[in-house]
Amino acid sequence: MTEDVWWAVARSEEVTGDKPINIDIGDQPVVLWRDKDGFVRALEDRCPHRRAPLSLGCVLASGAIQCGYHGWTYDGESGRLVDIPNLKGEQKYPPIYRAVPFAVSEGGGFVRICLNAKAAAPVSPTTETLPLSGTENVSLSHEHLIAALFDDPALVIAIKGVHYTPYLMSELAEQNGKLVLERSCQWKSPHWPAPFSSDFPITLRIGTDPVTGETDLLLRDNAFNTLLSATVAPVPAARGVTQVRWRAKLGSTRPGLMAKMLGFGTPFRILPSVNGAALRTLKPSASIHAAALREEIRSHQAAAHNVAA
């Protein structure tokens, strides 16, 4: 796992000062909570004393986190041990028991974590917090989830009334460091879309970060009205599962009956389970080009980093 990568590991409303929560970045467990000033803190989710999960402990009025096993207490910003029950005097606390801290950034309704505690804060793509949101644990690896999103979005996401076709409005390309393609779509109706059709009244633009897989989605009609916009943030978790947080917003102008129907019920969902039969027979298409572009972008980024160093 690359240490200087920022992962959107939680929606802002998921992290409170009432109870710590656990998330994963690959095989690295992380505990999150808010301190008394409302700042999000992140430590390795293991108490250095007996390796118990700190997420099973509690947040004290001071904003520090206390392990539920023996009551050892840690400062959220530095991971420093600040209290052991029945043992007073900070000078007696061995530094080996410091919890591992991680860098935190919050913006646009997401909490982002970097495993490098000294990493510079990321440039937030937007400060707007999209009002619709959710979290799913998807039974698919991070790499395969991103590939499925490129090859057949229907395996991963559901937008109310939208049928994704295999036809691309524009081929996958690199734009401003993201992998971008636009897929032709149709509205589902009593007359199910024919497998061959030249009528594509809507398109879905997909723009994906090549490392994290964080993806901006834009559903538009053929008059370029924005019907729905969303940000999908997948994070690799333990045992091959991918934790996916998302935020979405309906467009203010949605002409047409089917577009207006997006405002009723649930307009956007991440599917928690994947159709195994459909996934097995899915032929790699855009994901092949995405993999090649991803390696090219990573090589350029590594070269730029070496030059800067």
Short mmCIF file of C-alpha atoms in Angstrom, two decimals:
data_model
loop_
_atom_site.label_atom_id
_atom_site.label_comp_id
_atom_site.label_asym_id
_atom_site.label_seq_id
_atom_site.Cartn_x
_atom_site.Cartn_y
_atom_site.Cartn_z
CA MET A 1 0.00 0.00 0.00
CA THR A 2 1.49 3.33 -1.12
CA GLU A 3 2.01 5.51 1.94
CA ASP A 4 1.54 8.93 0.30
CA VAL A 5 -1.92 8.17 -1.11
CA TRP A 6 -4.99 9.86 0.38
CA TRP A 7 -8.01 7.57 0.78
CA ALA A 8 -11.58 8.78 1.34
CA VAL A 9 -12.31 6.35 4.18
CA ALA A 10 -15.48 7.83 5.70
CA ARG A 11 -18.31 10.25 5.17
CA SER A 12 -18.05 13.22 7.53
CA GLU A 13 -21.29 12.34 9.31
CA GLU A 14 -20.04 8.83 10.08
CA VAL A 15 -17.29 10.16 12.36
CA THR A 16 -18.44 11.57 15.71
CA GLY A 17 -17.09 12.23 19.17
CA ASP A 18 -19.54 9.76 20.71
CA LYS A 19 -17.94 6.49 19.69
CA PRO A 20 -14.83 5.61 17.64
CA ILE A 21 -15.27 3.68 14.39
CA ASN A 22 -13.06 1.17 12.59
CA ILE A 23 -12.11 1.27 8.90
CA ASP A 24 -9.48 -0.55 6.84
CA ILE A 25 -6.96 0.61 4.27
CA GLY A 26 -5.95 -2.73 2.84
CA ASP A 27 -4.76 -4.81 5.79
CA GLN A 28 -4.13 -1.70 7.92
CA PRO A 29 -6.85 -1.21 10.56
CA VAL A 30 -7.58 2.42 11.48
CA VAL A 31 -9.67 3.95 14.26
CA LEU A 32 -11.42 7.28 13.65
CA TRP A 33 -13.15 9.73 15.99
CA ARG A 34 -13.63 13.45 16.60
CA ASP A 35 -11.86 15.18 19.47
CA LYS A 36 -13.41 17.81 21.72
CA ASP A 37 -12.73 20.51 19.10
CA GLY A 38 -14.43 18.54 16.32
CA PHE A 39 -11.23 17.53 14.51
CA VAL A 40 -11.08 14.00 13.11
CA ARG A 41 -8.26 11.90 14.57
CA ALA A 42 -6.86 8.66 13.17
CA LEU A 43 -4.63 6.06 14.82
CA GLU A 44 -3.73 2.49 14.08
CA ASP A 45 -6.61 0.44 15.48
CA ARG A 46 -4.37 -1.49 17.87
CA CYS A 47 -3.55 -0.55 21.44
CA PRO A 48 0.26 -0.83 21.82
CA HIS A 49 -0.26 -2.42 25.25
CA ARG A 50 -2.08 -5.67 24.42
CA ARG A 51 -2.99 -5.06 20.74
CA ALA A 52 -6.71 -4.75 21.49
CA PRO A 53 -8.70 -2.68 18.94
CA LEU A 54 -8.93 0.93 20.11
CA SER A 55 -12.24 1.19 18.23
CA LEU A 56 -13.75 -0.98 21.00
CA GLY A 57 -12.81 1.71 23.53
CA CYS A 58 -14.32 5.13 24.10
CA VAL A 59 -13.73 8.84 23.46
CA LEU A 60 -13.09 10.81 26.65
CA ALA A 61 -14.28 14.34 27.39
CA SER A 62 -10.70 15.50 26.77
CA GLY A 63 -10.94 14.22 23.19
CA ALA A 64 -8.39 11.44 23.79
CA ILE A 65 -9.20 7.81 23.06
CA GLN A 66 -9.21 5.19 25.81
CA CYS A 67 -8.65 1.50 25.19
CA GLY A 68 -11.51 -0.61 26.50
CA TYR A 69 -9.23 -3.44 27.65
CA HIS A 70 -7.02 -1.84 30.32
CA GLY A 71 -7.93 1.83 30.04
CA TRP A 72 -4.71 3.11 28.47
CA THR A 73 -5.38 6.52 26.90
CA TYR A 74 -3.82 8.09 23.80
CA ASP A 75 -3.66 11.57 22.31
CA GLY A 76 -5.28 11.56 18.87
CA GLU A 77 -2.95 13.97 17.12
CA SER A 78 0.38 12.40 18.11
CA GLY A 79 -0.60 8.93 19.34
CA ARG A 80 1.27 9.70 22.58
CA LEU A 81 0.32 7.71 25.68
CA VAL A 82 -1.21 10.20 28.12
CA ASP A 83 -2.63 8.07 30.90
CA ILE A 84 -2.40 4.63 32.51
CA PRO A 85 -4.89 3.89 35.29
CA ASN A 86 -3.25 3.82 38.73
CA LEU A 87 0.03 5.08 37.30
CA LYS A 88 0.46 8.85 37.37
CA GLY A 89 3.38 10.80 35.99
CA GLU A 90 3.90 11.25 32.28
CA GLN A 91 7.65 10.73 32.56
CA LYS A 92 7.04 7.11 33.48
CA TYR A 93 5.24 6.29 30.24
CA PRO A 94 7.59 4.43 27.90
CA PRO A 95 7.67 5.92 24.36
CA ILE A 96 7.46 2.43 22.87
CA TYR A 97 3.77 2.47 23.72
CA ARG A 98 2.98 5.38 21.39
CA ALA A 99 0.08 4.56 19.03
CA VAL A 100 0.76 5.04 15.32
CA PRO A 101 -0.90 8.26 14.05
CA PHE A 102 -2.07 8.92 10.49
CA ALA A 103 -2.60 12.17 8.56
CA VAL A 104 -6.21 13.37 8.26
CA SER A 105 -7.93 15.77 5.89
CA GLU A 106 -11.64 16.59 5.66
CA GLY A 107 -13.53 18.27 2.84
CA GLY A 108 -16.50 17.87 0.53
CA GLY A 109 -18.25 15.60 3.03
CA PHE A 110 -15.43 13.03 3.09
CA VAL A 111 -12.72 12.21 5.65
CA ARG A 112 -9.46 11.27 3.94
CA ILE A 113 -6.56 9.39 5.53
CA CYS A 114 -2.92 9.08 4.49
CA LEU A 115 -0.76 6.41 6.14
CA ASN A 116 2.15 8.85 6.05
CA ALA A 117 1.52 11.07 9.09
CA LYS A 118 3.71 13.83 7.63
CA ALA A 119 2.03 13.95 4.22
CA ALA A 120 0.96 17.33 2.84
CA ALA A 121 -2.80 17.88 2.80
CA PRO A 122 -4.43 16.89 -0.51
CA VAL A 123 -5.94 19.40 -2.90
CA SER A 124 -9.68 18.88 -2.46
CA PRO A 125 -11.47 18.59 -5.82
CA THR A 126 -14.53 20.36 -4.40
CA THR A 127 -15.72 21.95 -1.19
CA GLU A 128 -19.36 21.16 -1.93
CA THR A 129 -20.93 18.45 0.22
CA LEU A 130 -23.37 16.51 -1.94
CA PRO A 131 -26.56 15.87 0.08
CA LEU A 132 -27.29 12.22 -0.78
CA SER A 133 -24.86 9.68 0.63
CA GLY A 134 -24.27 6.11 1.68
CA THR A 135 -21.75 3.40 2.55
CA GLU A 136 -21.49 -0.16 1.27
CA ASN A 137 -19.10 -3.06 1.81
CA VAL A 138 -18.82 -4.66 -1.61
CA SER A 139 -17.82 -8.29 -1.93
CA LEU A 140 -15.28 -7.57 -4.66
CA SER A 141 -11.64 -6.59 -4.58
CA HIS A 142 -10.70 -2.96 -5.16
CA GLU A 143 -8.95 -3.71 -8.47
CA HIS A 144 -11.81 -5.80 -9.84
CA LEU A 145 -14.42 -3.26 -8.72
CA ILE A 146 -12.69 -0.50 -10.69
CA ALA A 147 -12.38 -2.76 -13.74
CA ALA A 148 -16.08 -3.64 -13.53
CA LEU A 149 -16.98 0.05 -13.31
CA PHE A 150 -15.18 0.65 -16.61
CA ASP A 151 -16.43 -2.47 -18.40
CA ASP A 152 -20.02 -2.65 -17.13
CA PRO A 153 -21.21 -0.10 -14.52
CA ALA A 154 -24.40 -2.14 -13.98
CA LEU A 155 -22.36 -4.60 -11.92
CA VAL A 156 -21.39 -1.91 -9.43
CA ILE A 157 -23.80 1.03 -9.48
CA ALA A 158 -27.53 1.53 -10.01
CA ILE A 159 -29.04 4.84 -11.14
CA LYS A 160 -32.84 4.85 -11.06
CA GLY A 161 -34.25 4.09 -14.50
CA VAL A 162 -30.90 4.03 -16.31
CA HIS A 163 -29.73 1.26 -18.62
CA TYR A 164 -26.00 1.25 -19.41
CA THR A 165 -25.16 0.20 -22.95
CA PRO A 166 -21.84 -1.28 -24.15
CA TYR A 167 -21.33 1.72 -26.44
CA LEU A 168 -18.93 4.53 -25.60
CA MET A 169 -19.62 8.14 -26.52
CA SER A 170 -15.90 8.80 -26.09
CA GLU A 171 -13.01 6.40 -25.70
CA LEU A 172 -11.18 6.18 -22.39
CA ALA A 173 -8.42 8.77 -22.13
CA GLU A 174 -6.26 10.54 -19.56
CA GLN A 175 -7.53 14.01 -18.61
CA ASN A 176 -5.87 16.04 -15.85
CA GLY A 177 -4.50 12.91 -14.20
CA LYS A 178 -7.81 11.00 -14.31
CA LEU A 179 -9.05 8.14 -16.47
CA VAL A 180 -12.14 9.45 -18.26
CA LEU A 181 -14.74 7.88 -20.53
CA GLU A 182 -18.34 8.63 -21.47
CA ARG A 183 -20.80 5.78 -21.90
CA SER A 184 -24.01 5.94 -23.95
CA CYS A 185 -27.10 5.10 -21.91
CA GLN A 186 -30.85 4.64 -22.32
CA TRP A 187 -33.86 4.95 -20.09
CA LYS A 188 -35.44 1.72 -18.90
CA SER A 189 -39.09 1.58 -19.92
CA PRO A 190 -41.90 -0.94 -20.51
CA HIS A 191 -40.27 -1.38 -23.91
CA TRP A 192 -36.88 -2.67 -22.80
CA PRO A 193 -34.04 -1.14 -24.84
CA ALA A 194 -33.13 -3.15 -27.90
CA PRO A 195 -29.59 -4.59 -27.96
CA PHE A 196 -28.91 -2.55 -31.11
CA SER A 197 -30.13 1.02 -31.16
CA SER A 198 -28.98 4.44 -32.28
CA ASP A 199 -31.11 6.23 -29.68
CA PHE A 200 -29.02 7.22 -26.65
CA PRO A 201 -30.79 10.10 -24.86
CA ILE A 202 -28.41 10.11 -21.87
CA THR A 203 -24.71 9.58 -21.21
CA LEU A 204 -22.69 8.70 -18.11
CA ARG A 205 -19.29 10.36 -17.76
CA ILE A 206 -16.86 8.46 -15.52
CA GLY A 207 -13.67 10.12 -14.25
CA THR A 208 -11.46 7.93 -12.05
CA ASP A 209 -8.29 8.52 -10.03
CA PRO A 210 -5.82 5.90 -11.34
CA VAL A 211 -4.50 5.03 -7.85
CA THR A 212 -7.40 5.25 -5.40
CA GLY A 213 -10.23 4.61 -7.84
CA GLU A 214 -12.13 7.61 -6.44
CA THR A 215 -14.60 8.37 -9.22
CA ASP A 216 -16.71 11.34 -10.28
CA LEU A 217 -19.90 10.39 -12.14
CA LEU A 218 -21.96 12.76 -14.28
CA LEU A 219 -25.28 11.71 -15.83
CA ARG A 220 -26.39 14.09 -18.60
CA ASP A 221 -29.09 14.19 -21.25
CA ASN A 222 -28.43 14.95 -24.91
CA ALA A 223 -29.00 18.67 -24.24
CA PHE A 224 -26.15 18.54 -21.68
CA ASN A 225 -28.46 19.04 -18.70
CA THR A 226 -26.90 17.52 -15.56
CA LEU A 227 -29.38 14.95 -14.24
CA LEU A 228 -27.23 13.52 -11.43
CA SER A 229 -23.67 13.96 -10.19
CA ALA A 230 -21.92 11.66 -7.73
CA THR A 231 -18.57 10.89 -6.14
CA VAL A 232 -17.76 7.26 -5.41
CA ALA A 233 -14.84 6.54 -3.07
CA PRO A 234 -13.72 2.87 -2.95
CA VAL A 235 -11.10 1.79 -0.41
CA PRO A 236 -9.49 -1.69 -0.34
CA ALA A 237 -10.34 -3.44 2.91
CA ALA A 238 -9.55 -6.73 4.62
CA ARG A 239 -10.34 -10.14 3.09
CA GLY A 240 -10.77 -8.80 -0.45
CA VAL A 241 -13.73 -6.57 0.42
CA THR A 242 -13.97 -2.99 -0.84
CA GLN A 243 -15.50 -0.30 1.37
CA VAL A 244 -17.33 2.21 -0.81
CA ARG A 245 -18.54 5.62 0.35
CA TRP A 246 -20.53 7.82 -2.01
CA ARG A 247 -22.20 11.20 -2.21
CA ALA A 248 -24.63 12.34 -4.90
CA LYS A 249 -26.80 15.24 -5.97
CA LEU A 250 -29.72 15.54 -8.39
CA GLY A 251 -29.52 18.15 -11.12
CA SER A 252 -31.80 21.16 -10.75
CA THR A 253 -33.02 20.89 -14.37
CA ARG A 254 -34.29 17.45 -15.33
CA PRO A 255 -36.58 17.69 -18.37
CA GLY A 256 -38.59 14.63 -19.33
CA LEU A 257 -40.64 12.14 -17.31
CA MET A 258 -37.87 9.60 -16.69
CA ALA A 259 -35.44 12.31 -15.58
CA LYS A 260 -38.01 13.72 -13.18
CA MET A 261 -38.55 10.21 -11.76
CA LEU A 262 -34.99 10.36 -10.41
CA GLY A 263 -36.41 12.58 -7.66
CA PHE A 264 -38.64 9.80 -6.32
CA GLY A 265 -37.27 7.04 -4.12
CA THR A 266 -33.57 6.21 -4.25
CA PRO A 267 -31.88 7.71 -7.33
CA PHE A 268 -28.42 6.20 -6.75
CA ARG A 269 -27.06 3.05 -5.12
CA ILE A 270 -23.84 1.07 -4.80
CA LEU A 271 -24.59 -2.64 -5.15
CA PRO A 272 -23.28 -4.56 -2.09
CA SER A 273 -22.99 -7.83 -4.00
CA VAL A 274 -21.95 -8.50 -7.57
CA ASN A 275 -23.69 -10.76 -10.07
CA GLY A 276 -21.08 -13.53 -10.23
CA ALA A 277 -22.40 -15.07 -13.44
CA ALA A 278 -22.38 -11.72 -15.25
CA LEU A 279 -18.93 -10.88 -13.88
CA ARG A 280 -17.48 -14.24 -15.00
CA THR A 281 -18.63 -13.78 -18.59
CA LEU A 282 -17.83 -10.06 -18.81
CA LYS A 283 -15.21 -9.45 -21.48
CA PRO A 284 -12.55 -6.91 -20.46
CA SER A 285 -12.81 -3.84 -22.67
CA ALA A 286 -12.21 -0.33 -21.34
CA SER A 287 -10.48 -1.77 -18.27
CA ILE A 288 -7.60 -3.03 -20.46
CA HIS A 289 -6.92 0.47 -21.74
CA ALA A 290 -7.42 1.83 -18.20
CA ALA A 291 -4.75 -0.50 -16.81
CA ALA A 292 -2.25 0.63 -19.45
CA LEU A 293 -3.00 4.31 -18.86
CA ARG A 294 -2.81 3.81 -15.10
CA GLU A 295 0.72 2.42 -15.35
CA GLU A 296 1.73 5.26 -17.68
CA ILE A 297 0.40 7.87 -15.24
CA ARG A 298 2.11 6.18 -12.29
CA SER A 299 5.42 6.13 -14.17
CA HIS A 300 5.14 9.86 -14.91
CA GLN A 301 4.25 10.60 -11.28
CA ALA A 302 7.21 8.54 -10.01
CA ALA A 303 9.58 10.31 -12.42
CA ALA A 304 8.29 13.71 -11.31
CA HIS A 305 8.72 12.71 -7.66
CA ASN A 306 12.33 11.59 -8.27
CA VAL A 307 13.14 14.85 -10.04
CA ALA A 308 11.64 16.87 -7.16
CA ALA A 309 13.64 14.85 -4.64
#
